[in-house]
């Protein structure tokens, strides 16, 4: 039941953000936002995602880039880390940056590099 609730929350985030960039939007932002909200509402999802990130780092090392495309459960977990790291660093300003990430113009290259640095540090912290 918790898995279904988490999935419904995840998909509801997609419904709420469909006005955004559509297929041009980066998957890390689209899926990371949905997964972040789902993990905040379901402790099992949050715990599973942390375990997936740890396992990924043990097997593959730290990622160099934001997760793109997002296909596997591990990709979703990594995308969540990217969005959570952005929120951690920008606080209330994160929502505006996420909104721009979902729009056709997207983020600047400098913004993507900054989010990538925050993401890599967050993944590294989770891997310990």
mmCIF file of C-alpha atoms in Angstrom:
data_model
loop_
_atom_site.group_PDB
_atom_site.id
_atom_site.type_symbol
_atom_site.label_atom_id
_atom_site.label_comp_id
_atom_site.label_asym_id
_atom_site.label_seq_id
_atom_site.Cartn_x
_atom_site.Cartn_y
_atom_site.Cartn_z
ATOM 1 C CA UNK A 1 0.000 0.000 0.000
ATOM 2 C CA UNK A 2 2.795 2.452 0.833
ATOM 3 C CA UNK A 3 4.374 1.801 -2.567
ATOM 4 C CA UNK A 4 1.101 2.634 -4.294
ATOM 5 C CA UNK A 5 0.669 5.821 -2.254
ATOM 6 C CA UNK A 6 4.225 6.867 -3.086
ATOM 7 C CA UNK A 7 3.653 6.161 -6.784
ATOM 8 C CA UNK A 8 0.440 8.196 -6.778
ATOM 9 C CA UNK A 9 2.245 11.138 -5.158
ATOM 10 C CA UNK A 10 5.084 10.844 -7.698
ATOM 11 C CA UNK A 11 2.673 10.800 -10.638
ATOM 12 C CA UNK A 12 0.593 13.641 -9.167
ATOM 13 C CA UNK A 13 3.700 15.824 -9.242
ATOM 14 C CA UNK A 14 3.985 15.091 -12.962
ATOM 15 C CA UNK A 15 0.345 16.086 -13.451
ATOM 16 C CA UNK A 16 0.940 19.313 -11.536
ATOM 17 C CA UNK A 17 4.002 20.196 -13.639
ATOM 18 C CA UNK A 18 2.837 19.173 -17.118
ATOM 19 C CA UNK A 19 2.643 22.811 -18.199
ATOM 20 C CA UNK A 20 6.433 22.796 -18.157
ATOM 21 C CA UNK A 21 8.970 21.947 -20.829
ATOM 22 C CA UNK A 22 7.599 18.577 -21.860
ATOM 23 C CA UNK A 23 10.060 16.202 -23.487
ATOM 24 C CA UNK A 24 12.732 18.918 -23.695
ATOM 25 C CA UNK A 25 12.927 19.239 -19.912
ATOM 26 C CA UNK A 26 15.873 17.416 -18.321
ATOM 27 C CA UNK A 27 14.867 14.099 -16.804
ATOM 28 C CA UNK A 28 16.881 14.739 -13.636
ATOM 29 C CA UNK A 29 14.647 17.754 -12.889
ATOM 30 C CA UNK A 30 11.341 16.188 -13.989
ATOM 31 C CA UNK A 31 11.802 12.849 -12.249
ATOM 32 C CA UNK A 32 13.908 14.222 -9.411
ATOM 33 C CA UNK A 33 11.185 16.656 -8.412
ATOM 34 C CA UNK A 34 8.514 13.945 -8.473
ATOM 35 C CA UNK A 35 10.711 11.497 -6.590
ATOM 36 C CA UNK A 36 11.730 14.100 -4.019
ATOM 37 C CA UNK A 37 8.102 14.845 -3.166
ATOM 38 C CA UNK A 38 7.273 11.129 -3.059
ATOM 39 C CA UNK A 39 10.223 10.389 -0.747
ATOM 40 C CA UNK A 40 9.180 13.205 1.577
ATOM 41 C CA UNK A 41 5.747 11.628 1.885
ATOM 42 C CA UNK A 42 6.894 8.004 2.253
ATOM 43 C CA UNK A 43 9.745 6.893 4.492
ATOM 44 C CA UNK A 44 10.087 3.543 2.688
ATOM 45 C CA UNK A 45 10.696 5.321 -0.616
ATOM 46 C CA UNK A 46 13.251 7.599 1.034
ATOM 47 C CA UNK A 47 15.035 4.650 2.634
ATOM 48 C CA UNK A 48 15.027 2.595 -0.579
ATOM 49 C CA UNK A 49 16.422 5.526 -2.543
ATOM 50 C CA UNK A 50 19.265 6.066 -0.056
ATOM 51 C CA UNK A 51 20.167 2.374 -0.315
ATOM 52 C CA UNK A 52 20.096 2.524 -4.124
ATOM 53 C CA UNK A 53 22.420 5.538 -4.159
ATOM 54 C CA UNK A 54 24.868 3.841 -1.773
ATOM 55 C CA UNK A 55 24.874 0.688 -3.861
ATOM 56 C CA UNK A 56 25.406 2.664 -7.061
ATOM 57 C CA UNK A 57 28.414 4.486 -5.633
ATOM 58 C CA UNK A 58 29.952 1.237 -4.358
ATOM 59 C CA UNK A 59 29.613 -0.325 -7.820
ATOM 60 C CA UNK A 60 30.300 2.663 -10.094
ATOM 61 C CA UNK A 61 31.879 5.419 -8.031
ATOM 62 C CA UNK A 62 30.633 8.988 -7.879
ATOM 63 C CA UNK A 63 28.682 10.141 -10.921
ATOM 64 C CA UNK A 64 30.255 12.889 -13.024
ATOM 65 C CA UNK A 65 27.012 14.272 -14.408
ATOM 66 C CA UNK A 66 23.401 14.705 -13.423
ATOM 67 C CA UNK A 67 21.371 11.548 -14.096
ATOM 68 C CA UNK A 68 20.203 11.621 -17.686
ATOM 69 C CA UNK A 69 18.269 9.695 -18.892
ATOM 70 C CA UNK A 70 16.286 8.490 -15.883
ATOM 71 C CA UNK A 71 15.270 4.890 -16.524
ATOM 72 C CA UNK A 72 16.015 2.637 -13.550
ATOM 73 C CA UNK A 73 15.000 2.928 -9.900
ATOM 74 C CA UNK A 74 18.592 3.941 -9.181
ATOM 75 C CA UNK A 75 18.336 6.759 -11.737
ATOM 76 C CA UNK A 76 15.194 8.004 -9.985
ATOM 77 C CA UNK A 77 16.983 7.901 -6.633
ATOM 78 C CA UNK A 78 19.950 9.819 -8.062
ATOM 79 C CA UNK A 79 17.617 12.394 -9.627
ATOM 80 C CA UNK A 80 15.997 12.861 -6.225
ATOM 81 C CA UNK A 81 19.430 13.569 -4.737
ATOM 82 C CA UNK A 82 20.010 16.239 -7.399
ATOM 83 C CA UNK A 83 16.744 18.022 -6.609
ATOM 84 C CA UNK A 84 17.217 17.674 -2.861
ATOM 85 C CA UNK A 85 20.752 19.107 -3.139
ATOM 86 C CA UNK A 86 19.436 22.058 -5.131
ATOM 87 C CA UNK A 87 16.773 22.658 -2.470
ATOM 88 C CA UNK A 88 19.343 22.346 0.308
ATOM 89 C CA UNK A 89 21.596 24.995 -1.219
ATOM 90 C CA UNK A 90 19.002 27.459 -2.473
ATOM 91 C CA UNK A 91 16.261 27.161 0.126
ATOM 92 C CA UNK A 92 13.180 29.131 -0.914
ATOM 93 C CA UNK A 93 14.842 30.138 -4.202
ATOM 94 C CA UNK A 94 15.040 26.487 -5.284
ATOM 95 C CA UNK A 95 11.450 26.393 -6.509
ATOM 96 C CA UNK A 96 12.113 29.165 -9.036
ATOM 97 C CA UNK A 97 15.233 27.421 -10.306
ATOM 98 C CA UNK A 98 13.371 24.108 -10.590
ATOM 99 C CA UNK A 99 10.556 25.833 -12.444
ATOM 100 C CA UNK A 100 13.052 27.298 -14.918
ATOM 101 C CA UNK A 101 14.737 23.892 -15.276
ATOM 102 C CA UNK A 102 11.396 22.518 -16.484
ATOM 103 C CA UNK A 103 10.829 25.290 -19.032
ATOM 104 C CA UNK A 104 12.039 25.072 -22.637
ATOM 105 C CA UNK A 105 14.865 27.610 -22.104
ATOM 106 C CA UNK A 106 16.062 25.610 -19.095
ATOM 107 C CA UNK A 107 19.009 26.485 -16.894
ATOM 108 C CA UNK A 108 22.196 28.140 -17.996
ATOM 109 C CA UNK A 109 25.324 26.032 -18.370
ATOM 110 C CA UNK A 110 26.738 27.704 -15.241
ATOM 111 C CA UNK A 111 23.627 26.781 -13.256
ATOM 112 C CA UNK A 112 23.815 23.176 -14.429
ATOM 113 C CA UNK A 113 27.480 23.012 -13.382
ATOM 114 C CA UNK A 114 26.588 24.412 -9.946
ATOM 115 C CA UNK A 115 23.730 21.932 -9.456
ATOM 116 C CA UNK A 116 26.039 19.134 -10.609
ATOM 117 C CA UNK A 117 28.633 20.089 -7.976
ATOM 118 C CA UNK A 118 25.966 20.144 -5.241
ATOM 119 C CA UNK A 119 24.614 16.826 -6.504
ATOM 120 C CA UNK A 120 28.023 15.124 -6.497
ATOM 121 C CA UNK A 121 28.696 16.319 -2.929
ATOM 122 C CA UNK A 122 25.269 15.084 -1.791
ATOM 123 C CA UNK A 123 25.821 11.679 -3.403
ATOM 124 C CA UNK A 124 29.219 11.466 -1.744
ATOM 125 C CA UNK A 125 27.691 12.251 1.681
ATOM 126 C CA UNK A 126 24.994 9.588 1.182
ATOM 127 C CA UNK A 127 27.558 6.987 0.158
ATOM 128 C CA UNK A 128 29.303 7.048 3.536
#
